[in-house]
């Protein structure tokens, strides 16, 4: 552990801009929801009616989790049900960035050449992330108490946010020990996060499968119900999970070599196959694992969402007045249509993460030195960049196709459900184009593309609730996607989004030809 303090200061200095953004950005969201609900509901009865309908709507449950109660605090916690997932993502990416990514780049080897203990780097990354999560929890508790909410419930909500970061910091630490590349570690962490979300969703939307939510760390923090039952049992489970994952990561670190992962990389052949004779073929070789993994994940989502869709029909039949009230608050007029429109929007945002990750692969190749080797041949920069961009565009299309097709087949309405999923593609392509633009013009800040996705998520979660001006909502490409199924389809927004994506991507590719590589 020698040198942990100095490495901790280094971590905090490197993340002095990024870390405060997610600490305070996520930390004030519950307060934002409280303010929005106070503005939205003129009377207590309106709030109760909204809570009754929301608690019975499977689409809302799929996105936000279960709602037990109708107080302002309970509504704010429920509406922020997607936030623990985002906190988990931020935490695991932070840990991977300061462990496996540094090791892959050779920075760890330089640090370990000094008087630094074996566990110091891992400890510094975990302490920084845990401290950031703790500070975020304090921000949540303080702002909610300031908003007039019960002290005990506010503290419990802060603990929920804190534990969400702690749990997935541990998951990120384990992923960093298993793989030999930061990209693979991030993928493993995101897969674990996705599985947790799907298990939570499957358990929440069906009473017969509630046990699934108890297999999910996200499901645990959803079942604390800070302003309702204030159940401490799930919080204890989450704390134990965080401690165990940190312990496992430390154990794994002691049983692997520097620069290597416990999951050994498969050695390739001594000579390249003839099929790798073009930049596109090389890009296929580099992206195929990512494509297969994301497609399999989206296929699983399609099976889950399609199966849940059948219970929505029964919900509409058993809940008198749900169709009418849901239509009044912005749905398509049918509970099933609104459910699949909600799941399509969620899948679109997830597919955007895939698009950004695939587009950033060219930046990874540049930083590792692989791009220089390729570009030292007759391969041009435009061709090399375009070969990666193709998979950032077509990969999400394949994944969304798998999700929409399987969801439609399971539910029995292939056409409308598949159309809802594929309608997200132009918005996804815009974010891929933004990434290409950053890689070409401002490569050192290419990771800001993740910030663009975060902004889209935040506008989805709080934009309508806070009644933002339409021009603010229009900054998200997903605002312009037709509300399908059930809504009115007009091709013009999709055509314009595709044109914007092409413009961003084209400018990025042209800029790539005019700058230094690497940069």
Short mmCIF file of C-alpha atoms in Angstrom, two decimals:
data_model
loop_
_atom_site.label_atom_id
_atom_site.label_comp_id
_atom_site.label_asym_id
_atom_site.label_seq_id
_atom_site.Cartn_x
_atom_site.Cartn_y
_atom_site.Cartn_z
CA UNK A 1 0.00 0.00 0.00
CA UNK A 2 3.06 2.26 0.00
CA UNK A 3 2.48 5.34 -2.15
CA UNK A 4 -1.32 5.15 -2.06
CA UNK A 5 -1.66 8.73 -0.86
CA UNK A 6 0.42 10.16 -3.68
CA UNK A 7 -1.37 8.08 -6.29
CA UNK A 8 -4.69 9.19 -4.83
CA UNK A 9 -3.70 12.82 -5.34
CA UNK A 10 -2.71 11.97 -8.91
CA UNK A 11 -6.11 10.36 -9.57
CA UNK A 12 -7.93 13.38 -8.16
CA UNK A 13 -5.84 15.75 -10.25
CA UNK A 14 -6.44 13.82 -13.46
CA UNK A 15 -10.20 13.69 -12.80
CA UNK A 16 -10.53 17.21 -11.40
CA UNK A 17 -13.01 18.14 -14.14
CA UNK A 18 -14.79 14.85 -14.86
CA UNK A 19 -15.42 13.67 -11.30
CA UNK A 20 -17.22 16.82 -10.04
CA UNK A 21 -19.52 16.64 -13.05
CA UNK A 22 -20.95 13.25 -12.15
CA UNK A 23 -20.83 13.90 -8.41
CA UNK A 24 -22.97 17.03 -8.55
CA UNK A 25 -24.82 16.17 -11.77
CA UNK A 26 -26.26 12.98 -10.32
CA UNK A 27 -26.36 14.37 -6.79
CA UNK A 28 -28.83 17.15 -7.52
CA UNK A 29 -31.15 15.09 -9.75
CA UNK A 30 -33.54 14.07 -6.92
CA UNK A 31 -33.88 17.74 -5.93
CA UNK A 32 -34.58 18.57 -9.59
CA UNK A 33 -37.33 15.95 -9.62
CA UNK A 34 -38.85 17.38 -6.44
CA UNK A 35 -38.91 20.87 -7.95
CA UNK A 36 -40.40 19.54 -11.17
CA UNK A 37 -43.19 17.62 -9.44
CA UNK A 38 -44.07 20.61 -7.27
CA UNK A 39 -44.51 22.65 -10.44
CA UNK A 40 -46.34 19.90 -12.32
CA UNK A 41 -49.05 19.12 -9.76
CA UNK A 42 -51.35 21.91 -8.63
CA UNK A 43 -53.09 19.72 -6.02
CA UNK A 44 -52.27 16.67 -3.93
CA UNK A 45 -55.01 14.72 -5.71
CA UNK A 46 -53.32 15.23 -9.08
CA UNK A 47 -50.11 13.84 -7.62
CA UNK A 48 -51.96 10.82 -6.20
CA UNK A 49 -53.64 10.14 -9.55
CA UNK A 50 -50.31 10.36 -11.35
CA UNK A 51 -48.72 7.97 -8.85
CA UNK A 52 -51.58 5.47 -9.21
CA UNK A 53 -51.28 5.36 -12.98
CA UNK A 54 -47.48 5.29 -12.95
CA UNK A 55 -47.36 2.44 -10.44
CA UNK A 56 -49.55 0.36 -12.77
CA UNK A 57 -47.76 1.17 -16.01
CA UNK A 58 -45.36 -1.53 -17.10
CA UNK A 59 -43.42 0.79 -19.38
CA UNK A 60 -42.65 3.14 -16.50
CA UNK A 61 -41.78 0.22 -14.24
CA UNK A 62 -39.37 -1.12 -16.86
CA UNK A 63 -37.55 2.21 -17.06
CA UNK A 64 -37.71 3.52 -13.48
CA UNK A 65 -38.55 0.52 -11.28
CA UNK A 66 -41.44 -0.06 -8.86
CA UNK A 67 -43.34 2.81 -7.23
CA UNK A 68 -44.69 2.25 -3.73
CA UNK A 69 -46.33 5.44 -2.51
CA UNK A 70 -47.45 8.85 -3.72
CA UNK A 71 -45.48 11.40 -1.68
CA UNK A 72 -43.16 13.86 -3.41
CA UNK A 73 -40.12 12.05 -2.03
CA UNK A 74 -41.29 8.65 -3.23
CA UNK A 75 -42.08 10.03 -6.68
CA UNK A 76 -38.64 11.66 -6.91
CA UNK A 77 -36.88 8.43 -5.92
CA UNK A 78 -38.94 6.44 -8.40
CA UNK A 79 -38.39 8.89 -11.27
CA UNK A 80 -34.66 8.70 -10.57
CA UNK A 81 -34.71 4.92 -10.84
CA UNK A 82 -32.40 4.99 -13.87
CA UNK A 83 -29.78 7.08 -12.04
CA UNK A 84 -28.15 4.20 -10.05
CA UNK A 85 -27.38 2.58 -13.39
CA UNK A 86 -25.65 5.75 -14.59
CA UNK A 87 -23.76 6.07 -11.30
CA UNK A 88 -22.58 2.48 -11.64
CA UNK A 89 -21.35 3.18 -15.16
CA UNK A 90 -19.42 6.27 -14.04
CA UNK A 91 -17.86 4.39 -11.12
CA UNK A 92 -16.68 1.36 -13.05
CA UNK A 93 -15.28 3.47 -15.90
CA UNK A 94 -13.35 5.58 -13.36
CA UNK A 95 -11.76 2.53 -11.76
CA UNK A 96 -10.85 0.96 -15.11
CA UNK A 97 -9.36 4.26 -16.30
CA UNK A 98 -6.97 4.45 -13.35
CA UNK A 99 -6.03 0.76 -13.24
CA UNK A 100 -6.17 -1.31 -16.39
CA UNK A 101 -5.96 1.65 -18.82
CA UNK A 102 -2.84 2.96 -17.09
CA UNK A 103 -1.33 -0.51 -17.06
CA UNK A 104 -2.03 -1.00 -20.75
CA UNK A 105 -0.46 2.35 -21.67
CA UNK A 106 2.73 1.58 -19.69
CA UNK A 107 2.12 4.29 -17.08
CA UNK A 108 1.78 1.73 -14.29
CA UNK A 109 5.15 0.21 -15.08
CA UNK A 110 6.81 3.59 -14.63
CA UNK A 111 4.97 4.16 -11.35
CA UNK A 112 5.80 0.69 -10.02
CA UNK A 113 9.48 1.29 -10.76
CA UNK A 114 9.47 3.66 -7.78
CA UNK A 115 8.69 2.85 -4.15
CA UNK A 116 5.06 1.89 -4.65
CA UNK A 117 3.24 -1.11 -3.26
CA UNK A 118 1.49 -3.72 -5.38
CA UNK A 119 -1.98 -2.67 -4.23
CA UNK A 120 -1.40 1.10 -4.18
CA UNK A 121 -2.77 1.89 -7.62
CA UNK A 122 -5.91 -0.20 -7.17
CA UNK A 123 -6.43 1.23 -3.69
CA UNK A 124 -6.06 4.81 -4.93
CA UNK A 125 -8.59 4.28 -7.72
CA UNK A 126 -11.10 2.64 -5.37
CA UNK A 127 -10.66 5.23 -2.61
CA UNK A 128 -11.14 8.09 -5.07
CA UNK A 129 -14.26 6.51 -6.56
CA UNK A 130 -15.68 5.55 -3.16
CA UNK A 131 -15.00 9.06 -1.86
CA UNK A 132 -16.70 10.61 -4.87
CA UNK A 133 -19.72 8.35 -4.32
CA UNK A 134 -19.81 9.31 -0.64
CA UNK A 135 -19.69 13.00 -1.51
CA UNK A 136 -22.49 12.47 -4.03
CA UNK A 137 -24.57 10.80 -1.33
CA UNK A 138 -24.02 13.77 0.96
CA UNK A 139 -25.13 16.14 -1.83
CA UNK A 140 -28.28 14.08 -2.31
CA UNK A 141 -29.11 13.98 1.40
CA UNK A 142 -28.39 17.68 1.91
CA UNK A 143 -30.42 18.90 -1.06
CA UNK A 144 -33.39 16.68 -0.23
CA UNK A 145 -33.41 17.80 3.41
CA UNK A 146 -33.22 21.37 2.15
CA UNK A 147 -36.25 20.62 -0.05
CA UNK A 148 -38.25 19.77 3.06
CA UNK A 149 -38.15 15.97 2.79
CA UNK A 150 -37.85 13.70 5.86
CA UNK A 151 -34.31 13.49 7.22
CA UNK A 152 -34.23 9.69 7.56
CA UNK A 153 -35.47 9.16 4.02
CA UNK A 154 -33.04 11.73 2.63
CA UNK A 155 -30.08 10.05 4.33
CA UNK A 156 -31.27 6.67 3.04
CA UNK A 157 -31.49 8.03 -0.50
CA UNK A 158 -27.94 9.35 -0.18
CA UNK A 159 -26.84 5.89 0.94
CA UNK A 160 -28.56 4.35 -2.10
CA UNK A 161 -26.64 6.63 -4.48
CA UNK A 162 -23.38 6.02 -2.60
CA UNK A 163 -23.77 2.24 -2.64
CA UNK A 164 -24.56 2.26 -6.36
CA UNK A 165 -21.11 3.72 -6.95
CA UNK A 166 -19.38 1.44 -4.47
CA UNK A 167 -20.82 -1.76 -5.90
CA UNK A 168 -19.82 -1.11 -9.48
CA UNK A 169 -16.46 0.32 -8.53
CA UNK A 170 -15.81 -3.19 -7.22
CA UNK A 171 -17.13 -4.70 -10.45
CA UNK A 172 -14.81 -2.45 -12.45
CA UNK A 173 -11.88 -3.46 -10.25
CA UNK A 174 -12.54 -7.16 -10.93
CA UNK A 175 -12.91 -6.54 -14.66
CA UNK A 176 -9.54 -4.75 -14.65
CA UNK A 177 -7.88 -7.88 -13.27
CA UNK A 178 -9.52 -10.32 -15.66
CA UNK A 179 -8.56 -8.76 -18.98
CA UNK A 180 -5.38 -7.42 -20.51
CA UNK A 181 -6.93 -4.37 -22.19
CA UNK A 182 -8.95 -1.44 -20.93
CA UNK A 183 -11.44 -1.89 -23.75
CA UNK A 184 -12.19 -5.47 -22.70
CA UNK A 185 -12.42 -4.44 -19.04
CA UNK A 186 -14.94 -1.73 -19.89
CA UNK A 187 -16.93 -4.21 -21.96
CA UNK A 188 -17.04 -6.74 -19.12
CA UNK A 189 -18.13 -4.05 -16.68
CA UNK A 190 -20.84 -2.73 -18.97
CA UNK A 191 -22.09 -6.28 -19.59
CA UNK A 192 -22.33 -6.87 -15.84
CA UNK A 193 -24.21 -3.59 -15.49
CA UNK A 194 -26.55 -4.55 -18.33
CA UNK A 195 -27.27 -7.97 -16.84
CA UNK A 196 -28.06 -6.32 -13.52
CA UNK A 197 -30.51 -3.96 -15.25
CA UNK A 198 -32.23 -6.78 -17.15
CA UNK A 199 -32.59 -8.89 -14.00
CA UNK A 200 -34.05 -5.90 -12.16
CA UNK A 201 -36.45 -5.24 -15.01
CA UNK A 202 -37.55 -8.87 -15.26
CA UNK A 203 -38.24 -9.05 -11.53
CA UNK A 204 -40.08 -5.73 -11.31
CA UNK A 205 -42.52 -6.15 -14.16
CA UNK A 206 -43.81 -9.56 -13.11
CA UNK A 207 -44.84 -10.73 -9.64
CA UNK A 208 -44.12 -14.32 -10.68
CA UNK A 209 -40.48 -13.47 -11.40
CA UNK A 210 -39.76 -11.04 -8.57
CA UNK A 211 -36.87 -13.22 -7.39
CA UNK A 212 -34.90 -12.01 -10.42
CA UNK A 213 -34.71 -8.50 -8.97
CA UNK A 214 -33.13 -9.95 -5.82
CA UNK A 215 -30.32 -11.33 -7.99
CA UNK A 216 -29.48 -7.84 -9.20
CA UNK A 217 -27.39 -5.21 -7.38
CA UNK A 218 -29.51 -2.55 -9.09
CA UNK A 219 -32.60 -4.38 -7.81
CA UNK A 220 -31.27 -4.17 -4.25
CA UNK A 221 -30.91 -0.40 -4.20
CA UNK A 222 -34.35 -0.07 -5.81
CA UNK A 223 -35.87 -1.95 -2.88
CA UNK A 224 -34.67 0.34 -0.11
CA UNK A 225 -37.67 2.70 -0.69
CA UNK A 226 -36.13 5.61 1.30
CA UNK A 227 -39.33 7.62 1.81
CA UNK A 228 -41.55 4.57 2.22
CA UNK A 229 -40.51 1.37 3.94
CA UNK A 230 -36.89 2.58 4.29
CA UNK A 231 -35.78 -1.03 4.21
CA UNK A 232 -32.18 -1.45 5.34
CA UNK A 233 -31.84 -5.10 4.31
CA UNK A 234 -31.15 -4.49 0.60
CA UNK A 235 -28.66 -1.75 1.55
CA UNK A 236 -26.76 -4.25 3.70
CA UNK A 237 -26.68 -6.66 0.74
CA UNK A 238 -25.28 -3.90 -1.45
CA UNK A 239 -22.60 -3.02 1.11
CA UNK A 240 -21.56 -6.67 1.46
CA UNK A 241 -21.43 -6.98 -2.34
CA UNK A 242 -19.17 -3.92 -2.56
CA UNK A 243 -16.81 -5.25 0.11
CA UNK A 244 -16.65 -8.72 -1.47
CA UNK A 245 -15.95 -7.40 -4.97
CA UNK A 246 -13.13 -5.18 -3.68
CA UNK A 247 -11.66 -8.13 -1.79
CA UNK A 248 -11.89 -10.37 -4.84
CA UNK A 249 -10.20 -7.76 -7.02
CA UNK A 250 -7.31 -7.48 -4.55
CA UNK A 251 -6.95 -11.27 -4.47
CA UNK A 252 -6.93 -11.46 -8.26
CA UNK A 253 -4.35 -8.67 -8.49
CA UNK A 254 -1.96 -10.74 -6.36
CA UNK A 255 -2.30 -13.71 -8.72
CA UNK A 256 -1.50 -12.17 -12.09
CA UNK A 257 1.51 -10.70 -13.84
CA UNK A 258 2.02 -7.05 -14.60
CA UNK A 259 0.38 -6.16 -17.89
CA UNK A 260 -1.51 -9.45 -18.13
CA UNK A 261 -5.05 -10.42 -17.28
CA UNK A 262 -6.25 -13.64 -15.69
CA UNK A 263 -8.20 -14.33 -18.87
CA UNK A 264 -5.26 -14.91 -21.19
CA UNK A 265 -5.40 -13.35 -24.61
CA UNK A 266 -5.49 -15.89 -27.41
CA UNK A 267 -2.37 -15.76 -29.56
CA UNK A 268 -2.97 -15.20 -33.24
CA UNK A 269 -1.20 -16.92 -36.14
CA UNK A 270 2.37 -15.97 -36.98
CA UNK A 271 1.36 -14.61 -40.37
CA UNK A 272 -1.77 -12.74 -41.35
CA UNK A 273 -4.38 -14.42 -43.51
CA UNK A 274 -4.98 -13.15 -47.04
CA UNK A 275 -8.42 -12.01 -45.90
CA UNK A 276 -6.77 -9.31 -43.76
CA UNK A 277 -5.35 -7.58 -46.81
CA UNK A 278 -7.61 -4.51 -46.62
CA UNK A 279 -8.41 -1.88 -43.97
CA UNK A 280 -12.06 -2.99 -43.90
CA UNK A 281 -11.04 -6.60 -43.27
CA UNK A 282 -8.77 -5.49 -40.43
CA UNK A 283 -11.56 -3.37 -38.96
CA UNK A 284 -13.89 -6.40 -39.13
CA UNK A 285 -11.30 -8.44 -37.23
CA UNK A 286 -11.04 -5.74 -34.57
CA UNK A 287 -14.78 -5.09 -34.24
CA UNK A 288 -16.31 -8.54 -34.62
CA UNK A 289 -16.10 -9.44 -30.92
CA UNK A 290 -17.77 -6.18 -30.01
CA UNK A 291 -20.45 -6.73 -32.65
CA UNK A 292 -21.26 -10.27 -31.51
CA UNK A 293 -21.32 -9.29 -27.83
CA UNK A 294 -23.58 -6.27 -28.26
CA UNK A 295 -25.88 -8.12 -30.64
CA UNK A 296 -26.26 -10.98 -28.16
CA UNK A 297 -27.06 -8.49 -25.41
CA UNK A 298 -29.67 -6.72 -27.53
CA UNK A 299 -31.18 -10.07 -28.49
CA UNK A 300 -31.56 -10.86 -24.78
CA UNK A 301 -33.22 -7.47 -24.26
CA UNK A 302 -35.61 -8.24 -27.11
CA UNK A 303 -36.63 -11.54 -25.53
CA UNK A 304 -37.21 -9.88 -22.14
CA UNK A 305 -39.09 -6.86 -23.50
CA UNK A 306 -41.20 -9.00 -25.80
CA UNK A 307 -42.13 -11.37 -23.01
CA UNK A 308 -43.05 -8.54 -20.68
CA UNK A 309 -45.20 -6.97 -23.39
CA UNK A 310 -47.74 -9.74 -23.00
CA UNK A 311 -48.39 -8.76 -19.39
CA UNK A 312 -49.02 -5.16 -20.45
CA UNK A 313 -52.15 -6.24 -22.32
CA UNK A 314 -53.49 -7.85 -19.16
CA UNK A 315 -52.59 -4.73 -17.18
CA UNK A 316 -54.63 -2.54 -19.51
CA UNK A 317 -57.59 -4.93 -19.19
CA UNK A 318 -57.42 -5.05 -15.39
CA UNK A 319 -56.76 -1.35 -14.72
CA UNK A 320 -59.76 0.75 -15.62
CA UNK A 321 -58.94 4.18 -16.94
CA UNK A 322 -55.22 3.51 -17.47
CA UNK A 323 -55.41 3.99 -21.25
CA UNK A 324 -57.16 7.35 -20.92
CA UNK A 325 -54.92 8.77 -18.23
CA UNK A 326 -51.74 7.55 -19.87
CA UNK A 327 -52.71 9.19 -23.12
CA UNK A 328 -53.30 12.46 -21.29
CA UNK A 329 -49.78 12.48 -19.88
CA UNK A 330 -48.13 12.06 -23.28
CA UNK A 331 -48.47 8.42 -24.35
CA UNK A 332 -49.68 7.13 -27.68
CA UNK A 333 -53.14 6.20 -26.45
CA UNK A 334 -52.47 2.51 -25.87
CA UNK A 335 -50.52 1.08 -22.95
CA UNK A 336 -48.78 -1.55 -25.06
CA UNK A 337 -47.71 1.01 -27.67
CA UNK A 338 -46.39 3.30 -24.96
CA UNK A 339 -44.51 0.41 -23.36
CA UNK A 340 -42.74 -0.56 -26.57
CA UNK A 341 -42.08 3.11 -27.38
CA UNK A 342 -40.38 3.43 -23.98
CA UNK A 343 -38.29 0.30 -24.40
CA UNK A 344 -37.31 1.37 -27.93
CA UNK A 345 -36.06 4.71 -26.58
CA UNK A 346 -34.02 2.94 -23.90
CA UNK A 347 -32.53 0.58 -26.48
CA UNK A 348 -31.71 3.55 -28.71
CA UNK A 349 -29.68 5.18 -25.93
CA UNK A 350 -27.89 1.90 -25.20
CA UNK A 351 -27.16 1.46 -28.92
CA UNK A 352 -25.65 4.96 -28.92
CA UNK A 353 -23.17 3.74 -26.30
CA UNK A 354 -22.20 0.94 -28.68
CA UNK A 355 -21.80 3.42 -31.55
CA UNK A 356 -19.54 5.69 -29.50
CA UNK A 357 -17.46 2.77 -28.24
CA UNK A 358 -16.98 1.46 -31.78
CA UNK A 359 -16.07 4.89 -33.16
CA UNK A 360 -13.56 5.46 -30.36
CA UNK A 361 -11.78 2.25 -31.36
CA UNK A 362 -9.83 4.21 -33.97
CA UNK A 363 -8.59 6.53 -31.21
CA UNK A 364 -7.44 3.47 -29.23
CA UNK A 365 -5.60 2.20 -32.30
CA UNK A 366 -3.95 5.58 -32.67
CA UNK A 367 -2.81 5.80 -29.06
CA UNK A 368 -1.47 2.23 -29.03
CA UNK A 369 0.66 2.87 -32.12
CA UNK A 370 -1.20 0.39 -34.30
CA UNK A 371 -2.57 3.14 -36.54
CA UNK A 372 0.95 4.33 -37.41
CA UNK A 373 1.88 0.85 -38.60
CA UNK A 374 -1.19 0.68 -40.82
CA UNK A 375 -0.85 4.21 -42.16
CA UNK A 376 2.83 3.69 -42.97
CA UNK A 377 1.65 1.45 -45.82
CA UNK A 378 -0.36 2.53 -48.83
CA UNK A 379 -3.52 2.84 -46.73
CA UNK A 380 -4.89 6.38 -46.61
CA UNK A 381 -6.25 8.04 -43.50
CA UNK A 382 -9.69 8.51 -44.99
CA UNK A 383 -9.93 4.79 -45.83
CA UNK A 384 -8.63 3.77 -42.42
CA UNK A 385 -11.04 6.04 -40.53
CA UNK A 386 -13.99 5.11 -42.71
CA UNK A 387 -13.38 1.39 -42.11
CA UNK A 388 -13.92 1.92 -38.38
CA UNK A 389 -16.80 4.34 -38.85
CA UNK A 390 -18.68 1.73 -40.90
CA UNK A 391 -18.88 -0.56 -37.88
CA UNK A 392 -19.94 2.34 -35.65
CA UNK A 393 -22.89 2.84 -38.01
CA UNK A 394 -23.81 -0.70 -39.05
CA UNK A 395 -23.10 -2.41 -35.71
CA UNK A 396 -25.91 -0.60 -33.84
CA UNK A 397 -28.19 -1.29 -36.79
CA UNK A 398 -27.60 -5.04 -36.46
CA UNK A 399 -28.07 -4.89 -32.68
CA UNK A 400 -31.32 -2.92 -32.88
CA UNK A 401 -32.57 -5.21 -35.62
CA UNK A 402 -31.99 -8.24 -33.38
CA UNK A 403 -33.70 -6.57 -30.43
CA UNK A 404 -36.73 -5.33 -32.36
CA UNK A 405 -37.19 -8.55 -34.30
CA UNK A 406 -37.06 -10.82 -31.26
CA UNK A 407 -39.26 -8.53 -29.17
CA UNK A 408 -41.81 -8.45 -31.97
CA UNK A 409 -41.74 -12.21 -32.51
CA UNK A 410 -42.16 -12.97 -28.81
CA UNK A 411 -44.98 -10.46 -28.46
CA UNK A 412 -46.61 -11.37 -31.76
CA UNK A 413 -46.47 -7.95 -33.48
CA UNK A 414 -43.22 -7.89 -35.44
CA UNK A 415 -43.78 -4.92 -37.73
CA UNK A 416 -44.63 -2.10 -35.28
CA UNK A 417 -42.12 -3.20 -32.64
CA UNK A 418 -39.30 -3.62 -35.16
CA UNK A 419 -40.10 -0.23 -36.72
CA UNK A 420 -39.92 1.43 -33.27
CA UNK A 421 -36.44 -0.01 -32.69
CA UNK A 422 -35.06 0.84 -36.14
CA UNK A 423 -36.46 4.38 -35.94
CA UNK A 424 -33.81 5.07 -33.27
CA UNK A 425 -30.98 4.48 -35.75
CA UNK A 426 -30.62 8.01 -37.21
CA UNK A 427 -30.31 9.46 -33.69
CA UNK A 428 -27.71 6.81 -32.86
CA UNK A 429 -25.82 7.69 -36.04
CA UNK A 430 -25.73 11.36 -35.03
CA UNK A 431 -23.81 10.45 -31.88
CA UNK A 432 -21.48 8.23 -33.92
CA UNK A 433 -20.91 11.23 -36.20
CA UNK A 434 -20.20 13.46 -33.19
CA UNK A 435 -17.59 10.97 -32.03
CA UNK A 436 -15.96 10.90 -35.47
CA UNK A 437 -15.95 14.69 -35.50
CA UNK A 438 -14.14 14.78 -32.14
CA UNK A 439 -11.63 12.12 -33.19
CA UNK A 440 -10.84 14.06 -36.34
CA UNK A 441 -10.75 17.60 -34.98
CA UNK A 442 -10.05 17.33 -31.23
CA UNK A 443 -8.69 13.82 -30.60
CA UNK A 444 -7.47 14.43 -27.05
CA UNK A 445 -11.04 15.23 -26.03
CA UNK A 446 -12.71 12.44 -28.01
CA UNK A 447 -14.06 10.96 -24.78
CA UNK A 448 -16.43 13.95 -24.61
CA UNK A 449 -18.66 11.85 -26.86
CA UNK A 450 -19.72 10.01 -23.70
CA UNK A 451 -20.80 13.37 -22.33
CA UNK A 452 -23.08 13.81 -25.33
CA UNK A 453 -24.82 10.54 -24.45
CA UNK A 454 -25.09 11.61 -20.82
CA UNK A 455 -26.72 14.86 -21.94
CA UNK A 456 -29.28 12.92 -24.01
CA UNK A 457 -30.08 10.72 -21.02
CA UNK A 458 -30.50 13.72 -18.73
CA UNK A 459 -32.83 15.45 -21.20
CA UNK A 460 -34.88 12.26 -21.39
CA UNK A 461 -35.10 12.00 -17.60
CA UNK A 462 -35.71 15.62 -16.59
CA UNK A 463 -36.39 17.62 -19.75
CA UNK A 464 -40.16 17.28 -19.89
CA UNK A 465 -40.55 17.27 -16.12
CA UNK A 466 -38.80 20.63 -15.76
CA UNK A 467 -40.57 22.00 -18.83
CA UNK A 468 -37.37 22.95 -20.64
CA UNK A 469 -37.73 25.17 -23.69
CA UNK A 470 -38.22 23.16 -26.85
CA UNK A 471 -34.89 24.30 -28.29
CA UNK A 472 -33.12 22.69 -25.32
CA UNK A 473 -34.98 19.42 -25.80
CA UNK A 474 -34.19 19.57 -29.51
CA UNK A 475 -30.46 19.38 -28.73
CA UNK A 476 -30.94 15.64 -28.23
CA UNK A 477 -31.33 13.76 -31.51
CA UNK A 478 -33.68 11.34 -29.79
CA UNK A 479 -36.21 14.16 -29.34
CA UNK A 480 -36.80 14.08 -33.10
CA UNK A 481 -37.41 10.32 -33.38
CA UNK A 482 -41.08 9.47 -34.14
CA UNK A 483 -42.98 8.09 -31.15
CA UNK A 484 -43.50 4.54 -32.39
CA UNK A 485 -45.46 2.34 -32.24
CA UNK A 486 -48.78 4.14 -32.20
CA UNK A 487 -47.57 7.63 -33.02
CA UNK A 488 -47.55 9.45 -36.33
CA UNK A 489 -44.66 8.49 -38.58
CA UNK A 490 -43.05 11.22 -40.66
CA UNK A 491 -39.81 10.40 -42.52
CA UNK A 492 -38.47 13.98 -42.65
CA UNK A 493 -36.95 14.04 -39.11
CA UNK A 494 -35.17 10.75 -39.77
CA UNK A 495 -33.83 12.02 -43.09
CA UNK A 496 -32.57 15.21 -41.45
CA UNK A 497 -30.94 13.28 -38.60
CA UNK A 498 -29.19 11.03 -41.12
CA UNK A 499 -27.96 14.11 -43.00
CA UNK A 500 -26.61 15.63 -39.78
CA UNK A 501 -24.84 12.37 -38.94
CA UNK A 502 -23.30 12.26 -42.42
CA UNK A 503 -22.13 15.86 -42.11
CA UNK A 504 -20.48 15.26 -38.72
CA UNK A 505 -18.84 12.04 -39.87
CA UNK A 506 -17.67 13.56 -43.16
CA UNK A 507 -16.09 16.59 -41.48
CA UNK A 508 -14.39 14.31 -38.96
CA UNK A 509 -12.90 12.13 -41.70
CA UNK A 510 -11.68 15.17 -43.64
CA UNK A 511 -10.12 16.63 -40.49
CA UNK A 512 -8.39 13.31 -39.80
CA UNK A 513 -6.49 13.73 -43.07
CA UNK A 514 -5.13 17.14 -42.01
CA UNK A 515 -3.81 16.49 -38.51
CA UNK A 516 -0.83 14.65 -37.06
CA UNK A 517 -1.13 10.96 -36.20
CA UNK A 518 -0.76 10.27 -33.34
CA UNK A 519 -1.91 13.41 -31.61
#
